GROMACS .gro file of C-alpha atoms in nm:
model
  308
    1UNK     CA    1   0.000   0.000   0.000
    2UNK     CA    2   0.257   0.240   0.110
    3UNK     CA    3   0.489   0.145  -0.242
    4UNK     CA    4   0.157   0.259  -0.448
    5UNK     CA    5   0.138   0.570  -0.223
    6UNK     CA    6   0.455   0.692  -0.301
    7UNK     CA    7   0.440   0.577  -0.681
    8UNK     CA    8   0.171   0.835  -0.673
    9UNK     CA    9   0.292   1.085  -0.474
   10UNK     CA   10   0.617   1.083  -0.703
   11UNK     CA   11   0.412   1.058  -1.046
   12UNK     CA   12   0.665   0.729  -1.085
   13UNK     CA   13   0.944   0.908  -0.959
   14UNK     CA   14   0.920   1.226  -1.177
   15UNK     CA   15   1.227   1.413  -1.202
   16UNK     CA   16   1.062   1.724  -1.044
   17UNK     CA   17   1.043   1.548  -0.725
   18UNK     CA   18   1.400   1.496  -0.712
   19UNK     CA   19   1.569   1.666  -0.386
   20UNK     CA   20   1.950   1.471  -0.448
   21UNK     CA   21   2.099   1.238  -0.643
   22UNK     CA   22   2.370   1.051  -0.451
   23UNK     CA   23   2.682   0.754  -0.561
   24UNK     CA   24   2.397   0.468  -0.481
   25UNK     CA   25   2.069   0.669  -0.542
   26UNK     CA   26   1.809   0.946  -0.556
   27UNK     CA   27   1.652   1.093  -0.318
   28UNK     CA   28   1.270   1.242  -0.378
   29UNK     CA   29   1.034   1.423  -0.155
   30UNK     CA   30   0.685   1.249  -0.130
   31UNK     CA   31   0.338   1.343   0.001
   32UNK     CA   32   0.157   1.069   0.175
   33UNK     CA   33  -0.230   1.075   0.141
   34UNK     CA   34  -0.176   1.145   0.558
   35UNK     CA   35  -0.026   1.458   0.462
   36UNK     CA   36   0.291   1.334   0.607
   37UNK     CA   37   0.618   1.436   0.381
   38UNK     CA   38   0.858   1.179   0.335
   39UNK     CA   39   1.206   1.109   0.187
   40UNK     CA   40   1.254   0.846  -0.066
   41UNK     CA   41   1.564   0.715  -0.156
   42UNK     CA   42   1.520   0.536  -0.479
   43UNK     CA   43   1.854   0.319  -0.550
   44UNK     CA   44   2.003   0.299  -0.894
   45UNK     CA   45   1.925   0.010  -1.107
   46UNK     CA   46   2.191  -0.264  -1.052
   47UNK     CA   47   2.424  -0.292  -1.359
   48UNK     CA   48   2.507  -0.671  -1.455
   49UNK     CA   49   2.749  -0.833  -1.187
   50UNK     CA   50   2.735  -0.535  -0.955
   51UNK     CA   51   2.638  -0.565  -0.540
   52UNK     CA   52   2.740  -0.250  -0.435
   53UNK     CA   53   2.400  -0.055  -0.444
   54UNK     CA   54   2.253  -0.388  -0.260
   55UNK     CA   55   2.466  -0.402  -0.037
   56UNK     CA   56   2.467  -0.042   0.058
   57UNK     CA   57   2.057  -0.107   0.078
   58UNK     CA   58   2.123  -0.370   0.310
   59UNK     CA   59   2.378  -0.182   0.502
   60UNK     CA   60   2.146   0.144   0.561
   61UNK     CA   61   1.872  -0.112   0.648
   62UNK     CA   62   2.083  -0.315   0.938
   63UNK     CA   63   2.222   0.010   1.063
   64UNK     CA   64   1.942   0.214   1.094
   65UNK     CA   65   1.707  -0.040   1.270
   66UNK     CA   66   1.947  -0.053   1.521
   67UNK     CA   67   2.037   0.317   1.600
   68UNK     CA   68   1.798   0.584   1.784
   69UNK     CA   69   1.938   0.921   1.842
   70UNK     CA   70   1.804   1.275   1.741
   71UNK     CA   71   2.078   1.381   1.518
   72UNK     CA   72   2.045   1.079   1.332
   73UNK     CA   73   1.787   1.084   1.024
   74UNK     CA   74   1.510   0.821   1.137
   75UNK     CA   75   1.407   0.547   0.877
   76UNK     CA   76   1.061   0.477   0.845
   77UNK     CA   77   1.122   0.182   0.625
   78UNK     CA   78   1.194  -0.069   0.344
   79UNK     CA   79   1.050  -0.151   0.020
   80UNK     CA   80   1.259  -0.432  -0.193
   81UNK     CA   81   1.022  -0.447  -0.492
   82UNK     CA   82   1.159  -0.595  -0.804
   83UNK     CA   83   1.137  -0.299  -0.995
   84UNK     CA   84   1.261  -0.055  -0.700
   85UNK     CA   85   1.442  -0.089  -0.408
   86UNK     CA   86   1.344   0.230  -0.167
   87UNK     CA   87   1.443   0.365   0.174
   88UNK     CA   88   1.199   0.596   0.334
   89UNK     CA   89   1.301   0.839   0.588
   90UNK     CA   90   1.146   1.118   0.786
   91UNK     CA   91   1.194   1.444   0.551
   92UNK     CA   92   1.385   1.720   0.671
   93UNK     CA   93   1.281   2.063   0.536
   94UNK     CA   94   1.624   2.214   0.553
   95UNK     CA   95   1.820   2.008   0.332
   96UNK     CA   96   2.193   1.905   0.292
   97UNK     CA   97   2.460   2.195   0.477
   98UNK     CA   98   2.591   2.179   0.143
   99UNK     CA   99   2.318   2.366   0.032
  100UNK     CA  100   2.273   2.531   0.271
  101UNK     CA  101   2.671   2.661   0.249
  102UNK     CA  102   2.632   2.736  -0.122
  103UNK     CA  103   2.330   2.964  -0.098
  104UNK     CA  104   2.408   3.333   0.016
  105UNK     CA  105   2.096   3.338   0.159
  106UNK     CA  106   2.097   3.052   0.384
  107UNK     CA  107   2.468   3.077   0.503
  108UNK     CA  108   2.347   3.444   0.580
  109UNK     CA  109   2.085   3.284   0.786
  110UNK     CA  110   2.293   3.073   0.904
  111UNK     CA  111   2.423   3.228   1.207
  112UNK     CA  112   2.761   3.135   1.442
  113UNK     CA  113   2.507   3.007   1.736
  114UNK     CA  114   2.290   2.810   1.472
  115UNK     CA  115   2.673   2.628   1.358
  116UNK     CA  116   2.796   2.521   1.647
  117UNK     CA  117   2.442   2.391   1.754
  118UNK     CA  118   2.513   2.176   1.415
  119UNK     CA  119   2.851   2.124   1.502
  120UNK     CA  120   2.780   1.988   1.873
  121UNK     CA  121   2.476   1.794   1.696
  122UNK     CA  122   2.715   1.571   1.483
  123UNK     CA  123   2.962   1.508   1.771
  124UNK     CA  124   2.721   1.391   1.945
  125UNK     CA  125   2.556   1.164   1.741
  126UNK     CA  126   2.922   1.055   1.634
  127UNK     CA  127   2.996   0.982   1.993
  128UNK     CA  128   2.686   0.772   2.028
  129UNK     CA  129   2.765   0.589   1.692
  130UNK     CA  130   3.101   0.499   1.835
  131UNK     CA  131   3.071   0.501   2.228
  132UNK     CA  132   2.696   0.378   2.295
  133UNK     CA  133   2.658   0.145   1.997
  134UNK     CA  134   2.763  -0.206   2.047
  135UNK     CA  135   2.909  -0.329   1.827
  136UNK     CA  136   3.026   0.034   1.728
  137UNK     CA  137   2.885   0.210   1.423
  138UNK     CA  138   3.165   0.364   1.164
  139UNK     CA  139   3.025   0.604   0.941
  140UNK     CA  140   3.293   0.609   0.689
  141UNK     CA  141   3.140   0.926   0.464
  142UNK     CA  142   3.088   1.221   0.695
  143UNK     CA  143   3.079   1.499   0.508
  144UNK     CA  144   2.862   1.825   0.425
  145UNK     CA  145   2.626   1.656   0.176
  146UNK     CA  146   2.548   1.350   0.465
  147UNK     CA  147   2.443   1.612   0.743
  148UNK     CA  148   2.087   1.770   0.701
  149UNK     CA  149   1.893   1.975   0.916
  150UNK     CA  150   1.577   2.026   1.016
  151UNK     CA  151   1.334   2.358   0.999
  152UNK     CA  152   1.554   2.459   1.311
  153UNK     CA  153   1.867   2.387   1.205
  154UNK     CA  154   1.911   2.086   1.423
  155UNK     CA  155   2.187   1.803   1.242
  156UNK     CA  156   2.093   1.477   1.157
  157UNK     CA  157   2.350   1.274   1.003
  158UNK     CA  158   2.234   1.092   0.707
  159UNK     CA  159   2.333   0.817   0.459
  160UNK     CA  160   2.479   0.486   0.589
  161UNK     CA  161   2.529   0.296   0.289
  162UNK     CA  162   2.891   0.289   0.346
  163UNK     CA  163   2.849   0.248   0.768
  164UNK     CA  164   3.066  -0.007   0.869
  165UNK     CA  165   3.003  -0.210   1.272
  166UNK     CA  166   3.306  -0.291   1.447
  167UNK     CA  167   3.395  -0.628   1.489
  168UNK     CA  168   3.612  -0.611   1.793
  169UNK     CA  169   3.797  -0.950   1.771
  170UNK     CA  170   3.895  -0.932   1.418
  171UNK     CA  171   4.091  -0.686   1.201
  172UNK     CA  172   3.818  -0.424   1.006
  173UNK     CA  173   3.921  -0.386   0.640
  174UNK     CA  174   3.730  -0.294   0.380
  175UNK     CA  175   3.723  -0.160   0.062
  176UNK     CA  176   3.815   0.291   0.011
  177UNK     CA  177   3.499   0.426   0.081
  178UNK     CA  178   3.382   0.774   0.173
  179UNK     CA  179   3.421   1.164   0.009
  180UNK     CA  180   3.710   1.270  -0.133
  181UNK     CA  181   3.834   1.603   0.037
  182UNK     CA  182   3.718   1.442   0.381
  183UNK     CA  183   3.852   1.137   0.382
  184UNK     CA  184   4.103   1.033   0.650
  185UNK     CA  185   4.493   1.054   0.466
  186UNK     CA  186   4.608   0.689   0.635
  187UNK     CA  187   4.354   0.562   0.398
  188UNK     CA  188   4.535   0.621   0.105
  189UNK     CA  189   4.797   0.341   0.253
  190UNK     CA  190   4.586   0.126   0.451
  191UNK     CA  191   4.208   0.021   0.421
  192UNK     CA  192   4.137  -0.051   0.788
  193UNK     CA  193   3.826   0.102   0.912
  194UNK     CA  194   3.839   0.275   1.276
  195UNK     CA  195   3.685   0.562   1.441
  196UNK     CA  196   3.964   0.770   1.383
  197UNK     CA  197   3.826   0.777   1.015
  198UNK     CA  198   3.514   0.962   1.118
  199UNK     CA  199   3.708   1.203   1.375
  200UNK     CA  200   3.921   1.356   1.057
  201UNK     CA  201   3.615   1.368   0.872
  202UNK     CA  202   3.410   1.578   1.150
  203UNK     CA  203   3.751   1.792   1.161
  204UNK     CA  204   3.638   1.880   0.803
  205UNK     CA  205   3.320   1.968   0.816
  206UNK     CA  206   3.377   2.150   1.136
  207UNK     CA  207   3.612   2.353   0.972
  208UNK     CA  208   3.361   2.394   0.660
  209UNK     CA  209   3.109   2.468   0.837
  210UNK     CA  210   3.274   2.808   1.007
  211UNK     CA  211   3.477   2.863   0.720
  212UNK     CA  212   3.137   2.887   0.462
  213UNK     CA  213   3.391   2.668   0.194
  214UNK     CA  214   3.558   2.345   0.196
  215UNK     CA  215   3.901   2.430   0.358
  216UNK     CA  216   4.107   2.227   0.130
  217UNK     CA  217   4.382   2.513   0.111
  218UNK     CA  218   4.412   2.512   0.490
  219UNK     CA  219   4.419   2.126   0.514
  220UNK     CA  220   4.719   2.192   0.289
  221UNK     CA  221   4.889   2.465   0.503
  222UNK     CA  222   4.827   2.225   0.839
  223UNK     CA  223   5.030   1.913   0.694
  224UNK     CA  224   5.320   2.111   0.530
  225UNK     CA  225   5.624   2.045   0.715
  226UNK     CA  226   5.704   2.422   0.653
  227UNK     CA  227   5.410   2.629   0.901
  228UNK     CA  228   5.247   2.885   0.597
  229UNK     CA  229   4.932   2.960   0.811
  230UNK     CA  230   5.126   3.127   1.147
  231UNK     CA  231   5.083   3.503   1.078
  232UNK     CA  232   4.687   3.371   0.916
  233UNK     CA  233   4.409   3.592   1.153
  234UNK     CA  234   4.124   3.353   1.240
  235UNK     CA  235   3.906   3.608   1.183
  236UNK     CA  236   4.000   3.629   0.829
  237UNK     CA  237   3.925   3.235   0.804
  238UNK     CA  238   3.556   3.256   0.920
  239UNK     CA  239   3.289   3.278   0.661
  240UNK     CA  240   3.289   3.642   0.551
  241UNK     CA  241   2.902   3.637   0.488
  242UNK     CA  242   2.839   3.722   0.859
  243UNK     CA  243   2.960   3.962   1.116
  244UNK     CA  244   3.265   3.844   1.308
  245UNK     CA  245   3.151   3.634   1.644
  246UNK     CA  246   3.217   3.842   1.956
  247UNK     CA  247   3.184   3.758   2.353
  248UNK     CA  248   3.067   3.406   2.410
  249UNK     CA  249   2.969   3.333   1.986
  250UNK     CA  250   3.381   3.441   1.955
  251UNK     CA  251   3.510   3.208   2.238
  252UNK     CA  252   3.263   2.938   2.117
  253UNK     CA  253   3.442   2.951   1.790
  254UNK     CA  254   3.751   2.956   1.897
  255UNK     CA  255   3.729   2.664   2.134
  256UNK     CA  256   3.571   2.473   1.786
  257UNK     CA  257   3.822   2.581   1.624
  258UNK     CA  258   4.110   2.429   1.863
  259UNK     CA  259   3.883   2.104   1.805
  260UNK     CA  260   3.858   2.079   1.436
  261UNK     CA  261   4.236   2.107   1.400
  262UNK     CA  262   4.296   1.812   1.706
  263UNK     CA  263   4.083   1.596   1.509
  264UNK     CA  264   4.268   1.632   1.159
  265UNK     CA  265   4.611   1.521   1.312
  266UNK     CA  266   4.796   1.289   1.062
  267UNK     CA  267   4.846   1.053   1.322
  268UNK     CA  268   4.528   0.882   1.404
  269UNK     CA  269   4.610   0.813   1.769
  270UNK     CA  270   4.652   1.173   1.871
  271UNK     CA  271   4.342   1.283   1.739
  272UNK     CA  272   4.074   1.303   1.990
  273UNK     CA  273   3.762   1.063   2.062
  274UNK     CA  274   3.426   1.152   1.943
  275UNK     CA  275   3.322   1.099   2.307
  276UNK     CA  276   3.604   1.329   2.381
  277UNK     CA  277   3.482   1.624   2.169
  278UNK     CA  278   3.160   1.573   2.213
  279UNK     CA  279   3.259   1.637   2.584
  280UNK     CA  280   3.480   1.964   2.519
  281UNK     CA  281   3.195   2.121   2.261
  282UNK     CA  282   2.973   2.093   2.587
  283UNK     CA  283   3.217   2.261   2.832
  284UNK     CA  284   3.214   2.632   2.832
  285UNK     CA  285   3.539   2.782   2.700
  286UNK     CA  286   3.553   3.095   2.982
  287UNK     CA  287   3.918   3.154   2.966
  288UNK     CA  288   3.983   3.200   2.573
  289UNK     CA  289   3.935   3.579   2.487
  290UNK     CA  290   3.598   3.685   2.352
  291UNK     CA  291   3.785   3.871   2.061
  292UNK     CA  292   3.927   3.714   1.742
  293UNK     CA  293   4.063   4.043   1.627
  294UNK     CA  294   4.419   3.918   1.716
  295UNK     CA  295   4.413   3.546   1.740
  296UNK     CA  296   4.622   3.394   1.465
  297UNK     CA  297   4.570   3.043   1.329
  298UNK     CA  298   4.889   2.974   1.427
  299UNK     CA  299   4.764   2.975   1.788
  300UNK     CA  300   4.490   2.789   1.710
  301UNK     CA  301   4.726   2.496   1.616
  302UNK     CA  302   4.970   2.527   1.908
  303UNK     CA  303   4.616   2.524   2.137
  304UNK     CA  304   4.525   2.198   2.036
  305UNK     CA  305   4.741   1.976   2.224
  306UNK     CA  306   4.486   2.050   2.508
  307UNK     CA  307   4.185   1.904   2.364
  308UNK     CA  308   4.392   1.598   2.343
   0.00000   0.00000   0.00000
């Protein structure tokens, strides 16, 4: 019944329904005859010989059912039809922070307390995936176009077609999965999957996320053995589409800031635990200045070592 509903609330998955396309499928917005909005995720047709898109079906499926948390998108369920196989979500009228990054508009709307609600949203539904989840839940693709928000800008972290659950007597590898730009660097030499994968990720989007942009170029600057981003102001980093953060919004910032750059450490045991910055987002940073006027990224890096 609910597979006819959604034929017809999609006019068979007309293109004008369309809210994403994604690697394993698209995503659609549909109108139930209860006047409840949903999100479909319709997966691409399977090409002769291949499993991934099945297997990412299956994945989403076994991870989902098992997970409850309120920055995590909730799945309503399955529908493995022989024509279509379909997720179905709860729909979240904000849309991806991609999006909602690229529009001047929304990033304009977008203010520095609405961020680090986002920001302190994905921690902690990171720390649950890895801390509170047993076995523990890897993620393996956090990035800006996985985290969606809601009509108050609340995160939920979407898309586990590529979650991995830790076996904890065995070695984890698997095959390169994920976004390139936020994917962990060991993993261009080794393919074992561990938490420490999703920690570099959220040190990515966190960065994104104040920055307005993917901060690709200051990735760069962190892991050259020569330091190019010392004399860099940290206000000149932050997304020049709003004012500059003052008071508690600036020392907020600043103490996310410190975080972000813990968690993209090229060594993967001296970056932080989720459950670790989940922890430091929720302490109140009282003793960093409320200014960023004169604060230099440079500083920013040398302050790290004590969210370690």
């Amino acid at each position: 019944m609910v597979y006819e509903n959604i034929i017809e609330a999609t006019e068979n998955f007309n293109s004008k329904y369309c809210i994403g396309v994604g690697g394993y499928g698209s995503v659609y917005k549909a109108v139930l005859p209860t006047r409840q909005a949903v999100a479909v995720k319709k997966l691409h047709p399977l090409l002769d010989g291949e499993k991934s898109n099945q297997k990412a079906f299956t994945s989403e499926i076994h991870t989902l059912t098992e997970i409850r948390h309120r920055n995590i998108v909730r799945l309503y369920g399955f529908c493995s039809h022989p024509k279509h196989s379909l997720l179905v979500y709860e729909f979240l009228e904000g849309g991806s922070l991609v999006k909602l990054l690229k529009s001047e508009e929304g990033a304009k709307a977008f203010d520095w307390i609405k961020r680090a609600n986002v920001i302190k949203g994905v921690a902690n539904a990171l720390s649950y995936m890895h801390h509170d989840c047993s076995p523990s839940i890897i993620h393996r693709d956090i990035s800006s176009k996985n985290i969606l928000s809601d009509q108050e800008y609340e995160a939920h972290i979407s898309d586990f077609g590529t979650a991995r659950l830790l076996k904890p007597d065995s070695s984890n590898w698997t095959s390169l999965a994920g976004t390139f730009g936020y994917m962990a660097p060991e993993l261009a030499y080794t393919m074992e999957v561990n938490e420490k994968c999703d920690v570099f990720s959220f040190g990515v989007l966190t960065l994104e996320i104040i920055m307005g942009k993917h901060p690709k170029d200051l990735i760069s600057s962190l892991s050259s053995p020569i330091i190019t981003i010392r004399d860099l102001l940290l206000k000149d980093v932050l997304d020049q589409r709003l004012s500059l953060p003052t008071n508690e919004a600036a020392r907020e910032m600043l103490a996310i800031a410190n975080i972000a750059i813990a968690c993209l450490h090229t060594i993967p045991q001296s970056r932080p635990t989720m459950q670790q910055v989940s922890q430091e987002l929720s302490t109140q940073k009282s003793h960093l200045p409320n200014t960023l006027h004169t604060i230099t990224f440079g500083e920013v890096v040398d302050l790290r070592v004590s969210i370690v």
